[in-house]
Amino acid sequence: STDLTSTVGYDSIIQHLNDGRKNCKEFEDFLKERAIIEEKYGKELINLSKKKPCGQTELNTLKRSLDVFKQQIDNVGQGHIQLAQTLREEAKKMEDFREKQKLHRKKIELIMEAIHKNRNLQYKKTMEVKQMCCHFLPYGALLYLSSLSHFWQLFLKLAQTKSALEDSDRSYQQNITTLEKIREEWQKEHIKACEFFETQECERINYFRNALWLHVNQLSQDCVQNDEKYEEIRKSLEMCSIEKDMDFFVNLRKTGSLAPAPVVYENYYNTQRNATPVRSPAPVPISR
C-alpha cells in the first residue's frame, strides 16, 4: 500500500502463514485420529484371530491352511498396529516442524512489530508537529435329530405281550426276521448316507478352501486398491509446485507495486524564507 502506516499487505502474509500452520495442525490431528483407528482395528483383528473359533475341529491339510489363515490375520493386525505407530511418529514430526517454524517466525514478527510501532509513533509525532505548524491553515484525513423312539416302543410292546410260550416264540422269530430285514435295509441306507456325506464333506472342504482363498484375495485386492488411491495422491504431489503456489499467493494478495514514498518536509515555521521543500524521488516499482 502506498499508505505509510498501512499493514494490510503484511497482515495478509501473516494470516496466510497462520492458516498454513493451522493446516499443518489439522493434518497432524488427522494422522493421530487415523493412528487410533488403525491401532483399534489391528487389536480387534488380533483378538479375532486368537479368540474366535474358526474350524477348530478340522484335520490335516485344511487345518494347516486354517492355522496359516489365522496367523496371517494376526500378522495383518500387527501390521496395522505398526502403521499406527508410524502415523504417530509422522504426526510428531509434523508437530516439531510446525513449532520450529513458529519459533523462527516469532523472532521476525517481534522485529516487525517493533518496526511498525516505531514507524507509526514517528509518523504520528510528525503529523502532530505538522498540525501545530499549520494551526491556522485549512488542512484535514461430519451380525438331534429327534430321539429313536421306535426302538423303545418296540421293546415296551414285547414286554407287555406274554400270553403263551408258542405265541411268544413265534412272535420272537417273526420279530427277528423283521429286524433282519430292517437291519439289511438300514445297512444299505447307511452306506448310501455315508457316501452322500462324504461327497458333501468334499464339497464343503472345497468350498471352505475356496472361500478362504477368495477372502485372502479380497484383502490383497483391497491393498492394491488402496495403493492405487495413494498413487493418486503421489501423482498429485508431483504436480505440486512451490514456485507456482508462491506466485499464486502473491498475485492473490498483492497490494501494489510501489513502496511508500518518504514523508516530505514542509516548512511551516518560517514562510518568510521561502525555502524550496525537500522532495524525495518518485516512488519506483518494487520486486517481490
mmCIF file of C-alpha atoms in Angstrom:
data_model
loop_
_atom_site.group_PDB
_atom_site.id
_atom_site.type_symbol
_atom_site.label_atom_id
_atom_site.label_comp_id
_atom_site.label_asym_id
_atom_site.label_seq_id
_atom_site.Cartn_x
_atom_site.Cartn_y
_atom_site.Cartn_z
ATOM 1 C CA SER A 1 0.000 0.000 0.000
ATOM 2 C CA THR A 2 1.145 3.496 -0.644
ATOM 3 C CA ASP A 3 -0.136 4.393 2.822
ATOM 4 C CA LEU A 4 2.936 4.508 5.054
ATOM 5 C CA THR A 5 1.117 3.295 8.190
ATOM 6 C CA SER A 6 -0.902 0.544 6.437
ATOM 7 C CA THR A 7 -0.064 -3.124 7.326
ATOM 8 C CA VAL A 8 -2.682 -4.669 5.036
ATOM 9 C CA GLY A 9 -0.071 -6.490 2.916
ATOM 10 C CA TYR A 10 1.924 -7.639 5.967
ATOM 11 C CA ASP A 11 -1.235 -8.735 7.785
ATOM 12 C CA SER A 12 -2.306 -10.738 4.731
ATOM 13 C CA ILE A 13 1.041 -12.581 4.719
ATOM 14 C CA ILE A 14 0.895 -13.313 8.472
ATOM 15 C CA GLN A 15 -2.686 -14.563 8.116
ATOM 16 C CA HIS A 16 -1.597 -16.854 5.284
ATOM 17 C CA LEU A 17 1.279 -18.216 7.398
ATOM 18 C CA ASN A 18 -1.065 -18.773 10.346
ATOM 19 C CA ASP A 19 -3.503 -20.555 8.044
ATOM 20 C CA GLY A 20 -0.625 -22.752 6.850
ATOM 21 C CA ARG A 21 0.285 -23.580 10.459
ATOM 22 C CA LYS A 22 -3.376 -24.383 11.170
ATOM 23 C CA ASN A 23 -3.480 -26.705 8.150
ATOM 24 C CA CYS A 24 -0.362 -28.492 9.427
ATOM 25 C CA LYS A 25 -2.087 -28.912 12.802
ATOM 26 C CA GLU A 26 -5.204 -30.291 11.099
ATOM 27 C CA PHE A 27 -3.095 -32.842 9.181
ATOM 28 C CA GLU A 28 -1.261 -33.692 12.396
ATOM 29 C CA ASP A 29 -4.605 -34.305 14.141
ATOM 30 C CA PHE A 30 -5.780 -36.344 11.135
ATOM 31 C CA LEU A 31 -2.730 -38.616 11.470
ATOM 32 C CA LYS A 32 -3.347 -39.031 15.194
ATOM 33 C CA GLU A 33 -7.000 -39.951 14.658
ATOM 34 C CA ARG A 34 -6.070 -42.364 11.845
ATOM 35 C CA ALA A 35 -3.464 -43.924 14.185
ATOM 36 C CA ILE A 36 -6.174 -44.523 16.804
ATOM 37 C CA ILE A 37 -8.384 -46.179 14.165
ATOM 38 C CA GLU A 38 -5.527 -48.340 12.807
ATOM 39 C CA GLU A 39 -4.464 -49.427 16.301
ATOM 40 C CA LYS A 40 -8.022 -50.309 17.312
ATOM 41 C CA TYR A 41 -8.566 -52.201 14.056
ATOM 42 C CA GLY A 42 -5.264 -54.058 14.486
ATOM 43 C CA LYS A 43 -6.086 -55.082 18.060
ATOM 44 C CA GLU A 44 -9.553 -56.255 17.007
ATOM 45 C CA LEU A 45 -8.045 -58.400 14.228
ATOM 46 C CA ILE A 46 -5.533 -59.949 16.648
ATOM 47 C CA ASN A 47 -8.281 -60.599 19.191
ATOM 48 C CA LEU A 48 -10.429 -62.160 16.447
ATOM 49 C CA SER A 49 -7.655 -64.450 15.233
ATOM 50 C CA LYS A 50 -6.762 -65.639 18.755
ATOM 51 C CA LYS A 51 -10.142 -65.981 20.454
ATOM 52 C CA LYS A 52 -12.725 -66.674 17.749
ATOM 53 C CA PRO A 53 -13.037 -70.418 16.773
ATOM 54 C CA CYS A 54 -12.601 -70.926 13.063
ATOM 55 C CA GLY A 55 -12.734 -74.604 12.020
ATOM 56 C CA GLN A 56 -11.035 -75.791 15.233
ATOM 57 C CA THR A 57 -12.090 -79.470 14.676
ATOM 58 C CA GLU A 58 -10.719 -79.603 11.159
ATOM 59 C CA LEU A 59 -7.948 -82.121 10.385
ATOM 60 C CA ASN A 60 -4.868 -82.388 8.230
ATOM 61 C CA THR A 61 -4.326 -80.021 5.322
ATOM 62 C CA LEU A 62 -7.397 -77.850 5.826
ATOM 63 C CA LYS A 63 -6.450 -77.444 9.489
ATOM 64 C CA ARG A 64 -2.975 -76.324 8.478
ATOM 65 C CA SER A 65 -4.482 -73.930 5.988
ATOM 66 C CA LEU A 66 -6.744 -72.516 8.689
ATOM 67 C CA ASP A 67 -3.774 -72.175 11.042
ATOM 68 C CA VAL A 68 -1.904 -70.251 8.383
ATOM 69 C CA PHE A 69 -5.018 -68.171 7.725
ATOM 70 C CA LYS A 70 -5.417 -67.172 11.382
ATOM 71 C CA GLN A 71 -1.701 -66.485 11.764
ATOM 72 C CA GLN A 72 -1.704 -64.217 8.741
ATOM 73 C CA ILE A 73 -4.759 -62.375 10.057
ATOM 74 C CA ASP A 74 -2.788 -61.861 13.267
ATOM 75 C CA ASN A 75 0.119 -60.579 11.164
ATOM 76 C CA VAL A 76 -2.191 -58.174 9.360
ATOM 77 C CA GLY A 77 -3.365 -56.895 12.743
ATOM 78 C CA GLN A 78 0.238 -56.412 13.825
ATOM 79 C CA GLY A 79 0.842 -54.536 10.597
ATOM 80 C CA HIS A 80 -1.975 -52.112 11.355
ATOM 81 C CA ILE A 81 -0.604 -51.545 14.867
ATOM 82 C CA GLN A 82 2.814 -50.823 13.387
ATOM 83 C CA LEU A 83 1.187 -48.476 10.916
ATOM 84 C CA ALA A 84 -0.474 -46.685 13.835
ATOM 85 C CA GLN A 85 2.935 -46.164 15.446
ATOM 86 C CA THR A 86 4.350 -44.925 12.164
ATOM 87 C CA LEU A 87 1.485 -42.446 11.834
ATOM 88 C CA ARG A 88 2.125 -41.169 15.362
ATOM 89 C CA GLU A 89 5.778 -40.674 14.524
ATOM 90 C CA GLU A 90 4.815 -38.752 11.406
ATOM 91 C CA ALA A 91 2.394 -36.642 13.424
ATOM 92 C CA LYS A 92 5.214 -35.837 15.894
ATOM 93 C CA LYS A 93 7.485 -34.828 13.033
ATOM 94 C CA MET A 94 4.759 -32.548 11.745
ATOM 95 C CA GLU A 95 4.337 -31.027 15.198
ATOM 96 C CA ASP A 96 8.099 -30.453 15.563
ATOM 97 C CA PHE A 97 8.242 -28.858 12.131
ATOM 98 C CA ARG A 98 5.275 -26.658 12.878
ATOM 99 C CA GLU A 99 6.663 -25.488 16.219
ATOM 100 C CA LYS A 100 10.120 -24.891 14.748
ATOM 101 C CA GLN A 101 8.636 -22.645 12.092
ATOM 102 C CA LYS A 102 6.566 -20.875 14.705
ATOM 103 C CA LEU A 103 9.624 -20.077 16.862
ATOM 104 C CA HIS A 104 11.668 -18.887 13.922
ATOM 105 C CA ARG A 105 8.836 -16.771 12.591
ATOM 106 C CA LYS A 106 8.158 -15.269 16.008
ATOM 107 C CA LYS A 107 11.594 -13.641 16.026
ATOM 108 C CA ILE A 108 10.866 -11.898 12.759
ATOM 109 C CA GLU A 109 7.381 -10.907 13.872
ATOM 110 C CA LEU A 110 8.789 -9.261 17.020
ATOM 111 C CA ILE A 111 11.239 -7.296 14.942
ATOM 112 C CA MET A 112 8.493 -6.233 12.545
ATOM 113 C CA GLU A 113 6.160 -5.294 15.385
ATOM 114 C CA ALA A 114 8.855 -3.066 16.820
ATOM 115 C CA ILE A 115 9.491 -1.512 13.438
ATOM 116 C CA HIS A 116 5.792 -0.883 12.866
ATOM 117 C CA LYS A 117 5.401 0.599 16.306
ATOM 118 C CA ASN A 118 8.362 2.887 15.917
ATOM 119 C CA ARG A 119 7.296 3.898 12.423
ATOM 120 C CA ASN A 120 3.730 4.652 13.471
ATOM 121 C CA LEU A 121 4.853 6.591 16.524
ATOM 122 C CA GLN A 122 7.183 8.670 14.462
ATOM 123 C CA TYR A 123 4.554 9.213 11.819
ATOM 124 C CA LYS A 124 2.066 10.283 14.462
ATOM 125 C CA LYS A 125 4.574 12.590 16.048
ATOM 126 C CA THR A 126 5.441 14.085 12.708
ATOM 127 C CA MET A 127 1.815 14.696 11.858
ATOM 128 C CA GLU A 128 1.218 16.288 15.257
ATOM 129 C CA VAL A 129 4.074 18.677 14.661
ATOM 130 C CA LYS A 130 2.694 19.368 11.235
ATOM 131 C CA GLN A 131 -0.694 20.184 12.729
ATOM 132 C CA MET A 132 0.928 22.549 15.152
ATOM 133 C CA CYS A 133 2.770 24.281 12.373
ATOM 134 C CA CYS A 134 -0.273 24.713 10.220
ATOM 135 C CA HIS A 135 -2.603 25.697 13.098
ATOM 136 C CA PHE A 136 -4.013 28.500 11.172
ATOM 137 C CA LEU A 137 -4.089 26.796 7.770
ATOM 138 C CA PRO A 138 -7.193 24.900 6.416
ATOM 139 C CA TYR A 139 -5.996 21.191 6.040
ATOM 140 C CA GLY A 140 -7.790 17.734 7.239
ATOM 141 C CA ALA A 141 -7.869 12.986 6.959
ATOM 142 C CA LEU A 142 -19.065 -34.926 9.682
ATOM 143 C CA LEU A 143 -24.367 -59.755 12.918
ATOM 144 C CA TYR A 144 -30.984 -84.163 17.019
ATOM 145 C CA LEU A 145 -32.434 -85.430 15.166
ATOM 146 C CA SER A 146 -35.362 -86.426 17.403
ATOM 147 C CA SER A 147 -34.812 -89.488 19.662
ATOM 148 C CA LEU A 148 -35.096 -93.010 18.151
ATOM 149 C CA SER A 149 -38.349 -93.674 19.966
ATOM 150 C CA HIS A 150 -39.331 -96.511 17.564
ATOM 151 C CA PHE A 151 -36.962 -98.968 19.251
ATOM 152 C CA TRP A 152 -38.091 -98.061 22.761
ATOM 153 C CA GLN A 153 -41.716 -98.510 21.744
ATOM 154 C CA LEU A 154 -40.845 -101.941 20.245
ATOM 155 C CA PHE A 155 -39.196 -103.188 23.472
ATOM 156 C CA LEU A 156 -42.109 -101.860 25.530
ATOM 157 C CA LYS A 157 -44.588 -103.738 23.317
ATOM 158 C CA LEU A 158 -42.619 -107.058 23.604
ATOM 159 C CA ALA A 159 -42.523 -106.704 27.405
ATOM 160 C CA GLN A 160 -46.305 -106.272 27.568
ATOM 161 C CA THR A 161 -47.236 -109.390 25.384
ATOM 162 C CA LYS A 162 -46.537 -112.668 27.332
ATOM 163 C CA SER A 163 -49.764 -114.737 26.872
ATOM 164 C CA ALA A 164 -48.192 -118.126 25.759
ATOM 165 C CA LEU A 165 -44.762 -119.623 25.027
ATOM 166 C CA GLU A 166 -45.750 -120.607 21.460
ATOM 167 C CA ASP A 167 -47.097 -117.226 20.667
ATOM 168 C CA SER A 168 -44.122 -115.654 22.278
ATOM 169 C CA ASP A 169 -41.624 -117.864 20.376
ATOM 170 C CA ARG A 170 -43.462 -117.313 17.087
ATOM 171 C CA SER A 171 -43.645 -113.663 17.705
ATOM 172 C CA TYR A 172 -39.980 -113.674 18.642
ATOM 173 C CA GLN A 173 -38.988 -115.391 15.357
ATOM 174 C CA GLN A 174 -41.125 -113.039 13.351
ATOM 175 C CA ASN A 175 -39.591 -110.090 15.024
ATOM 176 C CA ILE A 176 -36.086 -111.477 14.365
ATOM 177 C CA THR A 177 -36.955 -111.831 10.680
ATOM 178 C CA THR A 178 -38.390 -108.364 10.571
ATOM 179 C CA LEU A 179 -35.438 -106.990 12.476
ATOM 180 C CA GLU A 180 -33.000 -108.556 9.998
ATOM 181 C CA LYS A 181 -34.853 -107.020 7.102
ATOM 182 C CA ILE A 182 -34.730 -103.722 8.876
ATOM 183 C CA ARG A 183 -31.024 -104.250 9.628
ATOM 184 C CA GLU A 184 -30.261 -105.001 5.991
ATOM 185 C CA GLU A 185 -32.262 -102.016 4.852
ATOM 186 C CA TRP A 186 -30.602 -99.854 7.466
ATOM 187 C CA GLN A 187 -27.099 -101.005 6.423
ATOM 188 C CA LYS A 188 -27.866 -100.281 2.788
ATOM 189 C CA GLU A 189 -29.192 -96.852 3.601
ATOM 190 C CA HIS A 190 -26.310 -96.237 5.984
ATOM 191 C CA ILE A 191 -23.792 -96.849 3.220
ATOM 192 C CA LYS A 192 -25.719 -94.599 0.866
ATOM 193 C CA ALA A 193 -25.855 -91.918 3.541
ATOM 194 C CA CYS A 194 -22.124 -92.165 4.215
ATOM 195 C CA GLU A 195 -21.418 -91.864 0.522
ATOM 196 C CA PHE A 196 -23.619 -88.819 0.404
ATOM 197 C CA PHE A 197 -21.993 -87.323 3.476
ATOM 198 C CA GLU A 198 -18.537 -87.963 2.044
ATOM 199 C CA THR A 199 -19.464 -86.216 -1.166
ATOM 200 C CA GLN A 200 -20.992 -83.380 0.797
ATOM 201 C CA GLU A 201 -17.883 -83.052 3.017
ATOM 202 C CA CYS A 202 -15.621 -82.939 -0.009
ATOM 203 C CA GLU A 203 -17.780 -80.172 -1.413
ATOM 204 C CA ARG A 204 -17.694 -78.340 1.930
ATOM 205 C CA ILE A 205 -13.900 -78.530 2.234
ATOM 206 C CA ASN A 206 -13.526 -77.390 -1.349
ATOM 207 C CA TYR A 207 -15.949 -74.528 -0.774
ATOM 208 C CA PHE A 208 -14.295 -73.587 2.541
ATOM 209 C CA ARG A 209 -10.847 -73.650 0.973
ATOM 210 C CA ASN A 210 -12.033 -71.559 -1.963
ATOM 211 C CA ALA A 211 -13.805 -69.161 0.397
ATOM 212 C CA LEU A 212 -10.590 -68.684 2.375
ATOM 213 C CA TRP A 213 -8.666 -68.197 -0.826
ATOM 214 C CA LEU A 214 -11.201 -65.681 -2.049
ATOM 215 C CA HIS A 215 -11.134 -63.848 1.276
ATOM 216 C CA VAL A 216 -7.355 -63.509 1.140
ATOM 217 C CA ASN A 217 -7.607 -62.353 -2.475
ATOM 218 C CA GLN A 218 -10.144 -59.750 -1.419
ATOM 219 C CA LEU A 219 -7.796 -58.486 1.290
ATOM 220 C CA SER A 220 -4.932 -58.400 -1.195
ATOM 221 C CA GLN A 221 -7.109 -56.606 -3.722
ATOM 222 C CA ASP A 222 -8.061 -54.081 -1.069
ATOM 223 C CA CYS A 223 -4.380 -53.369 -0.531
ATOM 224 C CA VAL A 224 -3.881 -52.971 -4.272
ATOM 225 C CA GLN A 225 -6.833 -50.619 -4.498
ATOM 226 C CA ASN A 226 -5.569 -48.621 -1.542
ATOM 227 C CA ASP A 227 -2.165 -48.326 -3.160
ATOM 228 C CA GLU A 228 -3.842 -47.089 -6.337
ATOM 229 C CA LYS A 229 -5.571 -44.426 -4.257
ATOM 230 C CA TYR A 230 -2.305 -43.479 -2.574
ATOM 231 C CA GLU A 231 -0.663 -43.361 -6.014
ATOM 232 C CA GLU A 232 -3.198 -40.753 -6.997
ATOM 233 C CA ILE A 233 -2.034 -38.702 -4.005
ATOM 234 C CA ARG A 234 1.598 -39.162 -5.052
ATOM 235 C CA LYS A 235 0.729 -38.080 -8.596
ATOM 236 C CA SER A 236 -0.983 -35.001 -7.265
ATOM 237 C CA LEU A 237 2.060 -34.240 -5.101
ATOM 238 C CA GLU A 238 4.272 -34.494 -8.191
ATOM 239 C CA MET A 239 2.151 -31.748 -9.668
ATOM 240 C CA CYS A 240 2.694 -29.568 -6.604
ATOM 241 C CA SER A 241 4.935 -26.611 -7.411
ATOM 242 C CA ILE A 242 6.301 -24.428 -4.630
ATOM 243 C CA GLU A 243 7.062 -21.623 -7.070
ATOM 244 C CA LYS A 244 3.568 -21.699 -8.577
ATOM 245 C CA ASP A 245 1.965 -21.653 -5.112
ATOM 246 C CA MET A 246 4.119 -18.713 -4.081
ATOM 247 C CA ASP A 247 3.294 -16.799 -7.264
ATOM 248 C CA PHE A 248 -0.405 -17.603 -6.855
ATOM 249 C CA PHE A 249 -0.409 -16.249 -3.311
ATOM 250 C CA VAL A 250 1.439 -13.101 -4.321
ATOM 251 C CA ASN A 251 -0.935 -12.441 -7.208
ATOM 252 C CA LEU A 252 -3.963 -13.169 -4.993
ATOM 253 C CA ARG A 253 -2.897 -10.949 -2.110
ATOM 254 C CA LYS A 254 -0.700 -8.317 -3.728
ATOM 255 C CA THR A 255 -1.390 -4.786 -2.586
ATOM 256 C CA GLY A 256 0.613 -2.843 -5.141
ATOM 257 C CA SER A 257 3.955 -2.452 -6.834
ATOM 258 C CA LEU A 258 5.093 0.815 -5.266
ATOM 259 C CA ALA A 259 6.729 1.303 -1.891
ATOM 260 C CA PRO A 260 5.564 4.227 0.255
ATOM 261 C CA ALA A 261 7.446 7.398 -0.520
ATOM 262 C CA PRO A 262 9.234 9.208 2.325
ATOM 263 C CA VAL A 263 7.269 11.957 4.035
ATOM 264 C CA VAL A 264 8.289 15.352 2.612
ATOM 265 C CA TYR A 265 9.327 18.102 4.950
ATOM 266 C CA GLU A 266 7.248 21.182 4.591
ATOM 267 C CA ASN A 267 8.355 24.461 6.137
ATOM 268 C CA TYR A 268 5.535 25.946 8.206
ATOM 269 C CA TYR A 269 7.755 27.679 10.681
ATOM 270 C CA ASN A 270 9.322 30.394 8.634
ATOM 271 C CA THR A 271 7.402 31.083 5.493
ATOM 272 C CA GLN A 272 9.444 34.231 5.009
ATOM 273 C CA ARG A 273 12.498 32.231 3.986
ATOM 274 C CA ASN A 274 10.573 30.786 1.081
ATOM 275 C CA ALA A 275 12.792 27.671 1.194
ATOM 276 C CA THR A 276 12.243 25.110 -1.503
ATOM 277 C CA PRO A 277 10.700 21.926 0.143
ATOM 278 C CA VAL A 278 12.964 18.876 0.073
ATOM 279 C CA ARG A 279 11.245 16.279 -2.052
ATOM 280 C CA SER A 280 12.008 12.575 -2.270
ATOM 281 C CA PRO A 281 12.450 10.789 -5.575
ATOM 282 C CA ALA A 282 9.298 9.492 -7.197
ATOM 283 C CA PRO A 283 8.221 6.005 -5.919
ATOM 284 C CA VAL A 284 9.658 3.244 -8.056
ATOM 285 C CA PRO A 285 8.144 -0.218 -8.702
ATOM 286 C CA ILE A 286 9.449 -2.898 -6.331
ATOM 287 C CA SER A 287 10.006 -6.602 -6.982
ATOM 288 C CA ARG A 288 8.599 -9.448 -4.869
#
